[in-house]
Each structure stands twice: as structure tokens, then as C-alpha cells.
Amino acid sequence: MSLCLQRNFQSDRSGDLSYETILFTHDQGVARITLNRPERLNAFTNQMHAEVADAMTRIESDSTTRVLLITGSGRGFCAGQDLSERDTRAGRPDLSVSTGTQYNPLVRRLAALPLPVVCAVNGVAAGAGVNIALASDIVLAKRSARFVQAFSAIGLIPDAGGTWHLPRAIGQARALGFTLTGGTMDAAQAEEWGLIWKAIEDGAFDIEVDALVKRLSAAPTRGLAAAKRAIRNAAVSTLDAQLDLERDLQRECGWTDDYREGVNAFKERRVPDFKGK
Ligand code: T3D
């Protein structure tokens, strides 16, 4: 099945949304969510949260999807929460509502999605925008992109999983320094510190992103999903428990069609034709 859903996509399921703040396409196993409020550097509004959540539901229920790409339109990736939706004159907002019902579910869904999630950071990422990138499995960034730890400037903590992913990626000393000073990191430093997989020259960015998602969309999806699960689990596991998990996941991988295809292709000295099953 190959769907091509563009801006203002009108759902075929009753009660669903027309998308106005994201672009969503699905083609040849690649689902692509493009945050699309470029005039606000793709900051998250309630509507964007709802549309991303709806797109995630489509991805989760479509067995033909083999990789998810998240990116932004215009010069930014995502500036985190749209602060124009926060009326500080109207009293004290309960920010546990947005973190608990919008950001947290999204981060949980990205981490649990049994597919590789690639984040293409096409420009500045700030606040929760950084942390949504960190919740992805592979982060590529334009060399001109930057990561802005915007929370401390407005008296907040890094949410959307930031306090979990950041110290694990770059270590506690750097995570604290970056966070408490409200620092800005360029893409080259983010790569050097292990915050992201790779910084790419701007001119080569789209080509490299496309090549990566194409490669992942032709890979043994269930094996990749199992590897993702195991590596993500390691952060909260003991060696003993992790060895048991590896054993159990390897059993499941060994029962996939793609494992058989991979071994057969190796023996027959040909390129494997993985189906994601
Ligand atoms: O509230 C909750 O639900 C709790 C959860 C919070 C999660 C969070 O993400 S909190 C952090 C929120 N984000 C920020 O504080 C970032 C604010 N933005 C910036 O610091 C800067 O805009 C950037 C460093 C991201 C980029 O700077 P620069 O100089 O490249 O661009 P700019 O000129 O500041 O921004 C361009 C436009 O986008 C500008 O609008 P204008 O003047 O052209 O009409 C700016 O106001 C707008 N914009 C940027 N970020 C946001 C935003 N508008 C609303 N909300 C934003 N977050």
C-alpha cells in the first residue's frame, strides 16, 4: 500500500483531522512527518500535537511502514512549545497537563515504535524540539543547525524526556552545564559529544537523509525493531537481565522471514530482498 497524504489531508476515517500544521506522507515504506509552521520555527501548538498524534496512530496501524522520518519545514526544525499559547497574565498554568498528555505520550510512542525513527534536524531546535529529536533513534543534523537548551531561560526544566536522554547521551557534567547555562550547541559539537549520530554539510543533507531512510526501509525491520528495543532497554537493565532479553529477542528474530532471507542471500552470494516480516 502506498499512500501519499499532503497538507490539509482529509482523513478517510470519520472524526479524524485535516492536517494544517504538519505534512504527512507515506511512500514505499517511509512515513514522513514534517512539522510545518515555519513562521514560528515549527513550535508545537495544541493542534500540532493532535495532528502528530493522529499521524502516529496511522503509522502504528500500518504494517507497511518500515521507517519514520521526522523533520521540519523552513529554516528551523522545532522551537519547542509555542509560547504564544501560554497566557501568563491569566494565572498560573498547569504545565503538567501539556507534558503529561502531549509531550510524554509522543516521546513514549517514538521510543516504543517497532521501526527505526530518523530525525532530520534541518535547522534550529530549541526546548522540547531538542528533546523530540533525542527521542528518535538516529539524529542527523545540518551542519548549520543548532541545539538550544531554552528551558532555563524561562524557568523550566528540560521535559519531553530531556532529563533522561541528555545525560545518557553526553554525560552528567555536560548535561548539567548545557542545561543550567541554557547553552547553544552547534551540530558539529553535538556530533562530537554524541548527542546526535551525524552532522552533515547543508548541501548534502537532503541526499544523505533520503539515502538513510531508503536504506532503512529496505532493511530487516523486525530485526531492527528488536535491536532498538534491546539497546533502549539497556539503560534501565542489569547485564543479567539484558542477556535474557537478548536471548528472547534473538529467538524471535530467528523466526522471521527476513532472517531466513538474509542467511540464504549470504550463502547464495546475492543481495537480500527483505520484506520487513
Ligand atoms: O508549556 C508547556 O507546555 C511546557 C513544555 C514546554 C516545552 C518547551 O519547549 S519550553 C521551551 C519553549 N521554547 C523556547 O523557549 C524557544 C524560544 N525561541 C527561541 O529561543 C528562539 O526563537 C530560537 C533560539 C529558537 C531561534 O532564534 P532565532 O533568532 O533564529 O529566531 P527568532 O527570530 O527568535 O524566531 C523566529 C520567529 O519564531 C519569531 O517570530 P517573529 O518575531 O518573526 O514574528 C519568534 O517569535 C518565533 N518563535 C520562535 N520560537 C517560538 C516562537 N514563537 C512561539 N513560540 C516559540 N517557542
XYZ file of C-alpha atoms and ligand atoms in Angstrom:
334
model
C 0.000 0.000 0.000
C 1.342 3.405 -0.865
C -0.406 6.471 0.443
C 0.556 9.988 -0.423
C -1.009 12.376 2.048
C -0.234 16.031 1.733
C -1.066 19.235 3.585
C -4.691 19.600 4.531
C -5.065 15.873 4.161
C -8.687 14.970 4.719
C -8.922 11.723 6.596
C -10.740 8.728 5.251
C -11.806 7.850 8.802
C -14.690 9.781 10.296
C -13.818 12.074 13.152
C -10.163 12.479 12.136
C -8.363 15.714 11.470
C -7.380 17.612 8.406
C -3.696 18.378 8.834
C -2.783 22.034 8.817
C 0.343 22.173 10.964
C 2.186 19.120 9.653
C 2.800 17.436 6.340
C 2.380 13.688 6.366
C 3.390 11.373 3.561
C 3.743 7.647 3.324
C 5.549 6.207 0.354
C 7.401 2.932 -0.219
C 7.594 2.068 3.455
C 8.736 5.537 4.526
C 6.401 7.613 6.698
C 7.432 11.245 6.870
C 6.153 13.796 9.380
C 7.217 17.348 8.571
C 6.456 19.918 11.266
C 5.041 22.747 9.212
C 4.721 26.085 10.973
C 7.884 27.629 9.529
C 6.939 31.192 10.534
C 7.117 30.015 14.187
C 10.078 27.711 13.644
C 7.629 24.796 13.849
C 6.836 25.364 17.516
C 4.292 22.943 18.960
C 0.688 24.085 19.394
C -2.203 22.015 20.684
C -3.248 21.486 17.080
C 0.189 20.278 16.057
C 0.237 17.837 18.969
C -3.139 16.465 17.880
C -2.058 16.122 14.267
C 1.243 14.439 15.113
C -0.633 12.059 17.435
C -3.066 11.218 14.645
C -0.214 10.594 12.202
C 1.459 8.343 14.779
C -1.741 6.309 15.048
C -1.732 5.837 11.277
C 1.901 4.747 11.331
C 1.375 2.340 14.223
C -1.582 0.709 12.490
C 0.016 0.412 9.041
C 2.089 -2.750 8.733
C 3.718 -1.496 5.519
C 5.615 1.284 7.319
C 9.285 0.407 7.775
C 10.843 3.700 8.840
C 9.613 7.012 10.230
C 11.314 10.287 9.321
C 10.612 13.432 11.346
C 11.802 16.802 10.082
C 10.771 20.449 9.898
C 9.964 22.883 7.138
C 11.712 26.198 6.592
C 14.840 27.285 8.435
C 14.034 25.609 11.754
C 13.408 22.096 13.000
C 11.261 22.877 16.056
C 11.338 25.675 18.667
C 9.567 23.548 21.290
C 6.362 24.742 22.858
C 4.664 27.681 21.116
C 4.851 30.232 23.897
C 2.082 32.332 22.368
C -0.289 29.605 23.603
C 0.753 30.343 27.193
C -1.076 33.324 28.656
C 0.923 34.083 31.794
C -1.363 37.055 32.635
C -4.324 34.729 33.024
C -2.941 32.996 36.125
C -0.562 30.112 36.667
C -0.874 27.390 34.064
C -0.654 23.718 34.975
C 2.142 22.615 32.663
C 1.790 19.023 33.831
C -1.216 18.856 31.511
C 0.756 19.504 28.319
C 3.762 17.470 29.426
C 1.593 14.592 30.660
C -0.912 14.446 27.820
C 1.043 15.735 24.816
C 4.843 15.584 25.048
C 5.130 12.444 27.186
C 2.838 10.293 25.023
C 4.713 11.366 21.893
C 8.108 10.505 23.374
C 6.774 7.160 24.625
C 5.337 6.343 21.214
C 8.577 7.187 19.403
C 10.594 5.044 21.809
C 8.180 2.113 21.548
C 7.582 2.283 17.781
C 8.855 -1.024 16.356
C 10.579 0.775 13.499
C 13.648 2.965 13.174
C 12.792 6.618 13.782
C 15.103 9.051 11.983
C 15.100 12.724 12.917
C 16.455 15.121 10.303
C 17.251 18.328 12.163
C 17.130 20.782 9.290
C 17.726 23.921 11.384
C 17.500 25.305 14.881
C 16.000 23.016 17.546
C 15.039 24.506 20.911
C 13.344 23.362 24.110
C 11.164 20.328 23.537
C 12.289 20.436 19.899
C 15.721 19.233 21.020
C 14.213 16.511 23.150
C 11.895 15.170 20.478
C 14.971 14.818 18.291
C 16.739 12.982 21.123
C 13.765 10.624 21.479
C 14.379 9.467 17.905
C 16.700 6.577 17.139
C 19.043 8.231 14.639
C 19.521 12.000 14.533
C 21.094 13.675 11.521
C 21.580 17.449 11.594
C 22.509 20.068 9.055
C 25.912 21.475 9.905
C 24.252 24.908 10.206
C 21.670 23.611 12.697
C 21.951 24.379 16.391
C 20.543 22.917 19.571
C 19.293 25.471 22.093
C 18.632 24.443 25.685
C 15.903 27.069 26.024
C 14.233 25.872 29.208
C 16.349 27.627 31.803
C 15.723 30.990 30.123
C 12.034 30.679 31.029
C 12.394 28.905 34.369
C 11.517 25.385 33.216
C 13.268 22.034 33.240
C 14.066 20.035 30.111
C 10.923 17.984 29.503
C 9.884 15.603 26.720
C 12.445 13.113 28.052
C 15.311 15.607 28.039
C 16.480 14.849 31.564
C 16.593 11.154 30.658
C 18.174 11.251 27.199
C 20.603 14.123 27.662
C 22.824 12.746 30.470
C 22.787 9.313 28.866
C 23.957 10.781 25.564
C 26.568 13.278 26.706
C 27.164 12.504 30.398
C 26.021 14.261 33.550
C 28.660 17.005 33.615
C 27.903 18.167 30.092
C 24.157 17.701 30.525
C 24.161 19.881 33.636
C 26.449 22.514 32.109
C 24.393 22.679 28.925
C 21.095 22.813 30.813
C 21.901 25.192 33.642
C 23.623 27.708 31.380
C 20.890 27.472 28.747
C 23.581 26.711 26.224
C 23.580 26.512 22.460
C 25.388 23.675 20.736
C 26.200 23.591 17.059
C 25.751 20.423 15.057
C 29.471 19.641 14.887
C 29.756 19.741 18.681
C 26.547 17.744 19.040
C 28.128 15.031 16.898
C 31.440 15.205 18.750
C 29.684 14.881 22.125
C 27.486 12.023 20.981
C 24.223 13.955 21.175
C 23.471 13.067 17.558
C 24.619 10.482 15.042
C 25.948 12.809 12.376
C 26.311 16.451 11.273
C 26.052 16.791 7.506
C 27.048 19.611 5.170
C 23.937 21.607 4.321
C 24.236 20.964 0.583
C 24.366 17.195 1.062
C 21.738 16.999 3.804
C 18.625 16.042 1.828
C 20.522 13.467 -0.219
C 22.048 11.816 2.857
C 18.735 11.798 4.732
C 16.964 10.224 1.761
C 19.722 7.633 1.366
C 19.498 6.672 5.031
C 15.717 6.280 5.107
C 15.802 4.359 1.827
C 18.394 2.010 3.270
C 16.406 1.517 6.472
C 13.175 0.964 4.552
C 14.812 -1.987 2.782
C 16.313 -3.470 5.955
C 15.000 -6.385 8.055
C 12.524 -4.259 10.019
C 11.751 -6.734 12.779
C 15.431 -7.266 13.488
C 15.981 -3.508 13.656
C 12.980 -3.141 15.960
C 14.360 -5.816 18.270
C 17.790 -4.159 18.313
C 16.164 -0.810 19.107
C 14.218 -2.356 21.949
C 17.273 -4.071 23.405
C 19.516 -1.012 23.232
C 16.846 1.260 24.704
C 16.213 -1.269 27.470
C 19.895 -1.441 28.393
C 19.713 1.954 30.092
C 17.390 0.550 32.741
C 18.650 -3.013 32.908
C 21.301 -5.206 34.505
C 23.712 -7.279 32.414
C 21.954 -10.387 33.640
C 18.512 -9.205 32.596
C 19.856 -7.821 29.339
C 21.385 -11.185 28.407
C 17.987 -12.799 28.954
C 16.309 -10.151 26.823
C 18.860 -10.681 24.032
C 18.185 -14.418 24.134
C 14.429 -13.900 23.883
C 14.624 -11.303 21.129
C 17.121 -13.388 19.164
C 14.698 -16.293 19.296
C 12.015 -14.084 17.739
C 14.420 -12.690 15.145
C 15.436 -16.203 14.150
C 11.813 -16.968 13.323
C 11.431 -14.039 10.889
C 11.309 -14.405 7.120
C 13.992 -11.744 6.888
C 16.474 -13.779 8.924
C 15.987 -16.700 6.564
C 16.326 -14.403 3.567
C 19.484 -12.802 4.972
C 21.192 -16.144 5.552
C 20.075 -17.526 2.191
C 21.281 -14.401 0.380
C 24.643 -14.665 2.116
C 25.052 -18.279 1.089
C 23.880 -17.605 -2.458
C 26.111 -14.516 -2.722
C 23.268 -12.198 -3.674
C 21.704 -9.032 -2.313
C 18.940 -9.904 0.189
C 15.373 -8.878 -0.522
C 13.985 -8.126 2.922
C 10.230 -7.731 3.330
C 10.099 -6.499 6.914
C 8.480 -9.740 8.079
O 4.393 24.940 28.123
C 4.452 23.732 28.153
O 3.633 23.010 27.569
C 5.593 23.076 28.873
C 6.505 22.454 27.899
C 7.490 23.175 27.349
C 8.366 22.646 26.309
C 9.243 23.703 25.717
O 9.646 23.518 24.608
S 9.587 25.086 26.645
C 10.692 25.984 25.597
C 9.927 26.780 24.575
N 10.803 27.274 23.536
C 11.588 28.337 23.697
O 11.653 28.939 24.739
C 12.367 28.773 22.488
C 12.027 30.217 22.139
N 12.683 30.594 20.907
C 13.952 30.977 20.865
O 14.677 30.995 21.837
C 14.463 31.413 19.536
O 13.377 31.755 18.724
C 15.306 30.327 18.803
C 16.633 30.160 19.567
C 14.572 29.016 18.725
C 15.607 30.802 17.366
O 16.120 32.109 17.407
P 16.209 32.932 16.030
O 16.865 34.240 16.355
O 16.852 32.093 14.993
O 14.690 33.155 15.559
P 13.623 34.148 16.191
O 13.659 35.451 15.469
O 13.761 34.221 17.670
O 12.262 33.369 15.875
C 11.635 33.453 14.600
C 10.154 33.609 14.825
O 9.680 32.442 15.502
C 9.855 34.804 15.758
O 8.622 35.342 15.362
P 8.577 36.797 14.619
O 9.241 37.767 15.507
O 9.314 36.598 13.330
O 7.115 37.042 14.416
C 9.701 34.138 17.091
O 8.883 34.855 17.982
C 9.029 32.834 16.702
N 9.279 31.798 17.717
C 10.424 31.152 17.963
N 10.261 30.288 18.945
C 8.974 30.371 19.325
C 8.336 31.338 18.548
N 7.067 31.662 18.724
C 6.381 30.999 19.692
N 6.943 30.050 20.474
C 8.219 29.716 20.324
N 8.769 28.738 21.095
